Coordinates of C-alpha atoms and ligand atoms in Angstrom, one line a residue:
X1 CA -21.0 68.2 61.9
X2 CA -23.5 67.6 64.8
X3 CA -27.0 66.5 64.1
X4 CA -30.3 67.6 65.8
X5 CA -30.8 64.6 67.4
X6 CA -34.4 64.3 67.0
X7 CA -35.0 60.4 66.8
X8 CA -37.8 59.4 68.6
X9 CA -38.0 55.6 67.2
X10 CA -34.6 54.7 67.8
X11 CA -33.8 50.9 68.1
X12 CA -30.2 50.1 69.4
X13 CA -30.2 46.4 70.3
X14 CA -31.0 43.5 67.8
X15 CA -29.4 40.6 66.7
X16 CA -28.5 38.8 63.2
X17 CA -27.1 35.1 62.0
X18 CA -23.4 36.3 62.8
X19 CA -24.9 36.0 66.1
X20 CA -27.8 34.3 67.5
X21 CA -30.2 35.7 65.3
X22 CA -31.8 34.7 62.4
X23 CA -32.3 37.1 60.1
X24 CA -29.2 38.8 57.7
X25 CA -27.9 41.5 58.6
X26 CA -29.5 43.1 55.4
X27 CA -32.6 41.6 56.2
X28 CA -32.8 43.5 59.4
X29 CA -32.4 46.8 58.2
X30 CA -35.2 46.5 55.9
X31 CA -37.3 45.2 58.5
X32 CA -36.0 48.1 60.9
X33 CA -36.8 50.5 58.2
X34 CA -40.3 49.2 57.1
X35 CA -41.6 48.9 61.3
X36 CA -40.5 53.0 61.3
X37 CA -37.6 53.1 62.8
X38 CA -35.4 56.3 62.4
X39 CA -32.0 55.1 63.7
X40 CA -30.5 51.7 64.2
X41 CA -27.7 49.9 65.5
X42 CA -27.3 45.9 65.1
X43 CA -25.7 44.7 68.4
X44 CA -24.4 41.0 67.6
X45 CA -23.1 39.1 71.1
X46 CA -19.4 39.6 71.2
X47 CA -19.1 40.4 67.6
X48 CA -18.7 42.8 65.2
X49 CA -18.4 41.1 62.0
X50 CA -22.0 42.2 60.4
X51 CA -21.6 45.9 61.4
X52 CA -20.3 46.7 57.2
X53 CA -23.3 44.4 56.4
X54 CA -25.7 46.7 59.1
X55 CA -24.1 49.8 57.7
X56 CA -24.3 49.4 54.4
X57 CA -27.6 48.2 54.2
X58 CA -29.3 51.0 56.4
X59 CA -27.8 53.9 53.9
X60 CA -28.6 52.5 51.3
X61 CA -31.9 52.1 52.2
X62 CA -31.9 55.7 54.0
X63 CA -31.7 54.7 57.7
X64 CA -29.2 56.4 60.2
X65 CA -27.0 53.9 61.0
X66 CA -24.8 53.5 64.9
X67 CA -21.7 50.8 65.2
X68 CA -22.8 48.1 68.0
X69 CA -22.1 45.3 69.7
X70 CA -23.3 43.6 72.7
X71 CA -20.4 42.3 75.2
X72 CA -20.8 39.5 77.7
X73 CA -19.7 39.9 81.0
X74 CA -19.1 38.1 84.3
X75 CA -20.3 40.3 87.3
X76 CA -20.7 39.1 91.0
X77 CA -20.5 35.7 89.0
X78 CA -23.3 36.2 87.4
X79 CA -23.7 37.0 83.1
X80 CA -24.6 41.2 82.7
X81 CA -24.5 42.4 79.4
X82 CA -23.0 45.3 77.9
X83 CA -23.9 46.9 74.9
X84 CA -21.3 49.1 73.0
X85 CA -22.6 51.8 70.8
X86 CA -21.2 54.4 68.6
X87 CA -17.7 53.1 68.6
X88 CA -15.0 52.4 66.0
X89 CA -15.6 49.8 64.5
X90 CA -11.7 49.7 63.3
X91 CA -10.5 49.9 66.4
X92 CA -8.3 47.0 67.7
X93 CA -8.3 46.4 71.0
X94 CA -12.4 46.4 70.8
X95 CA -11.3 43.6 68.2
X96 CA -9.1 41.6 70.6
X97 CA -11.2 42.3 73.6
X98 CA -14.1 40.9 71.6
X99 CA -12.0 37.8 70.0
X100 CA -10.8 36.8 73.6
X101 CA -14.4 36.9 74.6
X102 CA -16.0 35.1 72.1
X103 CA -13.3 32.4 72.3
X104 CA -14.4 29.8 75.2
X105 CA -17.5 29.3 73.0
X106 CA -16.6 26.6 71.7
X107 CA -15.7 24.3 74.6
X108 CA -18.4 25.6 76.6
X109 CA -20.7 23.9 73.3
X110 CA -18.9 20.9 73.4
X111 CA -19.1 20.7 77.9
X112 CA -23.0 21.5 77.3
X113 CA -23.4 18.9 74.8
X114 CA -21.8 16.4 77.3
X115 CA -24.2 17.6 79.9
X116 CA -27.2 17.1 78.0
X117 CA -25.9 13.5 76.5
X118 CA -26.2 12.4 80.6
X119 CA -29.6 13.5 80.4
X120 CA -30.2 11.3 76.9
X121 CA -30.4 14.0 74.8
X122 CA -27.3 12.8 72.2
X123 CA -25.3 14.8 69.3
X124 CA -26.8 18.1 70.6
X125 CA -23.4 20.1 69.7
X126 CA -23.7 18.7 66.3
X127 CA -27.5 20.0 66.3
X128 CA -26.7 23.2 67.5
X129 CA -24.1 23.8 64.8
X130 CA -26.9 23.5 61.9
X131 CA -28.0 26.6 63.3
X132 CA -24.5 28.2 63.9
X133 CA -24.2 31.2 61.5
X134 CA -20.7 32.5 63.1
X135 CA -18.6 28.9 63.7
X136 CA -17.0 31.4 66.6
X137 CA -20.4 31.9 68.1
X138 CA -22.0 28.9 68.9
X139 CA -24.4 29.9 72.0
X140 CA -27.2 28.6 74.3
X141 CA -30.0 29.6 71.2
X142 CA -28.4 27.4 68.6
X143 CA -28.9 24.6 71.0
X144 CA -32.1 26.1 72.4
X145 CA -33.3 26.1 68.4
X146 CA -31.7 22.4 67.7
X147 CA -33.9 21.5 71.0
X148 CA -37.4 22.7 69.8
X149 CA -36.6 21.3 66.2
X150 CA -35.6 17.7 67.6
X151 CA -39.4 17.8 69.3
X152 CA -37.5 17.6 73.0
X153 CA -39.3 21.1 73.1
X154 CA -42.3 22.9 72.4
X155 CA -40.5 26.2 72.3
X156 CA -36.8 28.0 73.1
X157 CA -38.3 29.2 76.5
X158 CA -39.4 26.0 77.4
X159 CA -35.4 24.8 76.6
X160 CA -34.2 27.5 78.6
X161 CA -36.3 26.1 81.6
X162 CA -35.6 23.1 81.1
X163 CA -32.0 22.7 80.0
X164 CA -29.8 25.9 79.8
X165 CA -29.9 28.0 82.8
X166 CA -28.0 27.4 86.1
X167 CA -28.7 24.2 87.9
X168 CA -29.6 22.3 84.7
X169 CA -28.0 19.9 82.8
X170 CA -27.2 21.9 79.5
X171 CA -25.8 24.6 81.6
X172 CA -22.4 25.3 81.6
X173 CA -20.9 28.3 83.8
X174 CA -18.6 30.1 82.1
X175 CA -16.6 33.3 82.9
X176 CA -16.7 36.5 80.1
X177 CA -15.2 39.9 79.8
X178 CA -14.7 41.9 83.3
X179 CA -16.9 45.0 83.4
X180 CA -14.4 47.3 83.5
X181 CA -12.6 45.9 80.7
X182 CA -15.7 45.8 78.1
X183 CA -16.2 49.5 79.9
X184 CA -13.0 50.1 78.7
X185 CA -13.0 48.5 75.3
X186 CA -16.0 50.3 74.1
X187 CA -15.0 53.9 76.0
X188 CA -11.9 53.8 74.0
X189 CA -13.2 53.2 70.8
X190 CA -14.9 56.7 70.7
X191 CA -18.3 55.1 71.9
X192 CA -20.9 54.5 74.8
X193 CA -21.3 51.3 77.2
X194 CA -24.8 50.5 78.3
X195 CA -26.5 48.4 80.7
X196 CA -28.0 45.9 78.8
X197 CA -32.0 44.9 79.8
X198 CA -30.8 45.3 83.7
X199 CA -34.4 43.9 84.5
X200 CA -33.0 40.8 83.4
X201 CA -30.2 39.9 85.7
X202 CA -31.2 38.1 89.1
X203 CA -29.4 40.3 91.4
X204 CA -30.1 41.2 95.5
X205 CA -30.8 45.2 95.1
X206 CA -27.5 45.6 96.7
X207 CA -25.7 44.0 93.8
X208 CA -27.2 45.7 91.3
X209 CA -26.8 49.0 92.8
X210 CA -23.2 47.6 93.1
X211 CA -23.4 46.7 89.4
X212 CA -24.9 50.7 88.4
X213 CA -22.2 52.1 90.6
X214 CA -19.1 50.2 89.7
X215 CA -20.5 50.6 86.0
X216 CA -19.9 54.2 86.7
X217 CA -16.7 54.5 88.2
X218 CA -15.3 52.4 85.3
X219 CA -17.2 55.3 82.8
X220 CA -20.2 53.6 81.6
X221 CA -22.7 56.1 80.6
X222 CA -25.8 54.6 79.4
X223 CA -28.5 52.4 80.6
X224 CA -31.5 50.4 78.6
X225 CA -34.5 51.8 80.1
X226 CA -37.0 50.8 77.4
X227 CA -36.2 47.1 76.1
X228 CA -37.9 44.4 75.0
X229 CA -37.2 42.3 78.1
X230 CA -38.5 44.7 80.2
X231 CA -42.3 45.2 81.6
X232 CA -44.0 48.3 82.5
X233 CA -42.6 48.4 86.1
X234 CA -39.4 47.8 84.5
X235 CA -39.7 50.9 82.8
X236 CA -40.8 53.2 85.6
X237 CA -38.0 51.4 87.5
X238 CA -34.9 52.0 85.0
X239 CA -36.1 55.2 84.1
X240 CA -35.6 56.0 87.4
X241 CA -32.4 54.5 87.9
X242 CA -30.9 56.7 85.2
X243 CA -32.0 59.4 86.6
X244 CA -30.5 58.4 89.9
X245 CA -27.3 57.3 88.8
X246 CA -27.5 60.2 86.2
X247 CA -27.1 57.6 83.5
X248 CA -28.3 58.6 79.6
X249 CA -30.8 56.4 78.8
X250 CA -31.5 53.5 75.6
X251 CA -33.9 52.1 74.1
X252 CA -34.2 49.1 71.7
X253 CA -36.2 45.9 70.9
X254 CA -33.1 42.7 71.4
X255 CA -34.8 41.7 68.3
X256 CA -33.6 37.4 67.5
X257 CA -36.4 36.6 64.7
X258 CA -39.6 36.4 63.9
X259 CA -40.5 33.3 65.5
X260 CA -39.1 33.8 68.5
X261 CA -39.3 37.5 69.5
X262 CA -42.3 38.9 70.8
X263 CA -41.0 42.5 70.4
X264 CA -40.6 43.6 66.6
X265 CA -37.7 46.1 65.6
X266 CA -39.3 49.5 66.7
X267 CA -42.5 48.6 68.1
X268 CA -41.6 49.4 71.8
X269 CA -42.8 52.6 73.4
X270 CA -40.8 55.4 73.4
X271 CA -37.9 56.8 75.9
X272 CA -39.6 57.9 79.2
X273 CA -39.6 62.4 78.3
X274 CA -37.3 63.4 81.3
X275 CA -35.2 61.0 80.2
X276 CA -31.6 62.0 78.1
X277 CA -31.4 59.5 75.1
X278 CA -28.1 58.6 74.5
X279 CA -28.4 58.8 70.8
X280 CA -27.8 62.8 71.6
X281 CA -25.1 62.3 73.1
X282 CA -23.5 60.2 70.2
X283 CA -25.1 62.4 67.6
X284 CA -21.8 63.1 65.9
X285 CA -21.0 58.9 65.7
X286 CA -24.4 58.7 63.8
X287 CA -23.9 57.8 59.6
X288 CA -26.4 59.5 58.3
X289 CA -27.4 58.8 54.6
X290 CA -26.0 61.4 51.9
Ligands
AMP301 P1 -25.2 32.7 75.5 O1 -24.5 34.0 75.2 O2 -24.7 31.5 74.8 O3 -25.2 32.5 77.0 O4 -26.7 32.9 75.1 C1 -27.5 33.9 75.7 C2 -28.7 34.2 74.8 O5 -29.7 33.2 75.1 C3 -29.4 35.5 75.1 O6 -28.8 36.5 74.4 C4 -30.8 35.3 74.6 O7 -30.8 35.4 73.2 C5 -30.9 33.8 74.8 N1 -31.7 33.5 76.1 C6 -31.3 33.7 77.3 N2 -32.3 33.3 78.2 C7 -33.4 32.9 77.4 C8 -34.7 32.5 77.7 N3 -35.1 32.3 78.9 N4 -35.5 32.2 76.6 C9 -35.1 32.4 75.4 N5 -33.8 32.8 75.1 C10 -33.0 33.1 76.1
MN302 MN1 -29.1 36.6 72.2
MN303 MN1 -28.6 40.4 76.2
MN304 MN1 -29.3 41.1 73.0

């Protein structure tokens, strides 16, 4: 049966240990729940293997639940990501299109490590794994984490700067998922792709308008408007993007922990009003509690 879909504090991005988070999967549907929020969704990089965990734990503790995932994705060479919501979670070639992403973690770990041993920062890949909840998802946070504990750090941004993004010595380049197949994988599974934090990504306007359009024509739907990587002129900007590109629009925190994250689980303001959430339109994936 369909649902009114009448949730206005709806968080649909966050992350837990079986990704780069640090929190349980259990642990963040409590916190969802106690911050207010109505309907939730745990979107782990490439991986789906806390979603029983998410579920679970958010009808048990009365909290409509969505199926997520966040997918990584090579576009115009640079990383986009693309959030998966309202899928099934059974469904196998979401599985395999997920496994074959995740699985060039590891070496990329081990070719970062190297890098950062040139610059005198030794047995970084062995730091990073003490903070490895998923051995199939080592990423750039564990060794952002490993970093700031060590002291090379005062914090993971300051790593980031410093170390992990392009041009650096920790940085290794590394090519995900195609769009159109994480599109794919996710449209096929019953659920919606969306644009991940597109405020994020350092793209000419004529890429990223290459980006919403291509996105499109390969049947994405959905577009983070209000996320927690955004500012205010993000907002107005995305807002008006989906309305543009006549794109549904999401809205969630990309919650990591609490001593890294300066948005909370459902603290962020709501959807923009002449926006379309795209929680209606998956109002029939949502598990509610019985
Ligand atoms: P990876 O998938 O291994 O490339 O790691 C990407 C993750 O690194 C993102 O999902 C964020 O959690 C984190 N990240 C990326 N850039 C930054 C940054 N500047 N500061 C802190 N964390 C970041
Ligand atoms: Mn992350
Ligand atoms: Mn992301
Ligand atoms: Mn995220």
């Amino acid at each position: 049966m369909s649902q009114p879909a009448v949730w206005t504090n709806a968080d649909l991005h966050c992350h837990s240990v079986v990704s780069d988070g640090t929190l349980q999967p259990e642990e963040l549907a409590a916190r969802a729940k106690a911050n207010g929020v109505e309907l939730w969704a745990l979107t782990d990089h490439d991986e789906i293997g806390g979603l029983q965990r998410a579920r679970a734990a958010a009808l048990a503790l009365g909290l409509p639940y969505l199926t997520g995932a966040e997918i990584s994705v090579t576009f115009a060479g640079l990383t986009v990501h693309i959030v998966g919501l309202g899928f099934d979670a059974g469904d196998a070639q979401l599985a395999a299109g997920l496994a074959a992403t995740r699985g060039g973690r590891e070496e990329r770990a081990r070719e970062m490590a190297a890098g950062l041993a040139q610059v005198g920062i030794a047995g970084a890949y062995e730091g990073a794994l003490k903070y490895v909840g998923n051995p199939e998802l080592i990423s750039r946070t564990h060794f952002a984490r490993h970093l700031v504990e060590s002291g090379v750090c005062q914090d993971t941004h300051e790593v980031f700067r410093k170390f992990l993004v392009e041009g650096k010595p920790g940085f290794v380049p590394h090519r995900w998922a195609k769009l159109g197949d994480a599109v794919r994988w996710i449209r096929e599974a019953q659920g919606i792709a969306v644009i991940a934090h597109p405020g994020r990504y350092k793209f000419t306007a004529n890429e990223e308008y290459a980006l919403f359009t291509e996105f499109k024509a390969h049947g994405g739907r959905a577009v983070e408007v209000i996320t927690g990587s955004h500012s205010g002129a993000d907002f107005i900007k995305y807002a008006d993007m989906a309305l543009e590109f006549e794109l549904l629009a999401s809205r969630g925190s990309d919650f990591h922990s609490p001593d890294e994250s300066h948005v909370d689980l459902g603290t962020l303001p709501p959807l923009p009003g002449q926006l379309s959430p795209v929680w209606e339109a998956l109002a029939e994936r949502v598990l509610l509690p019985s």
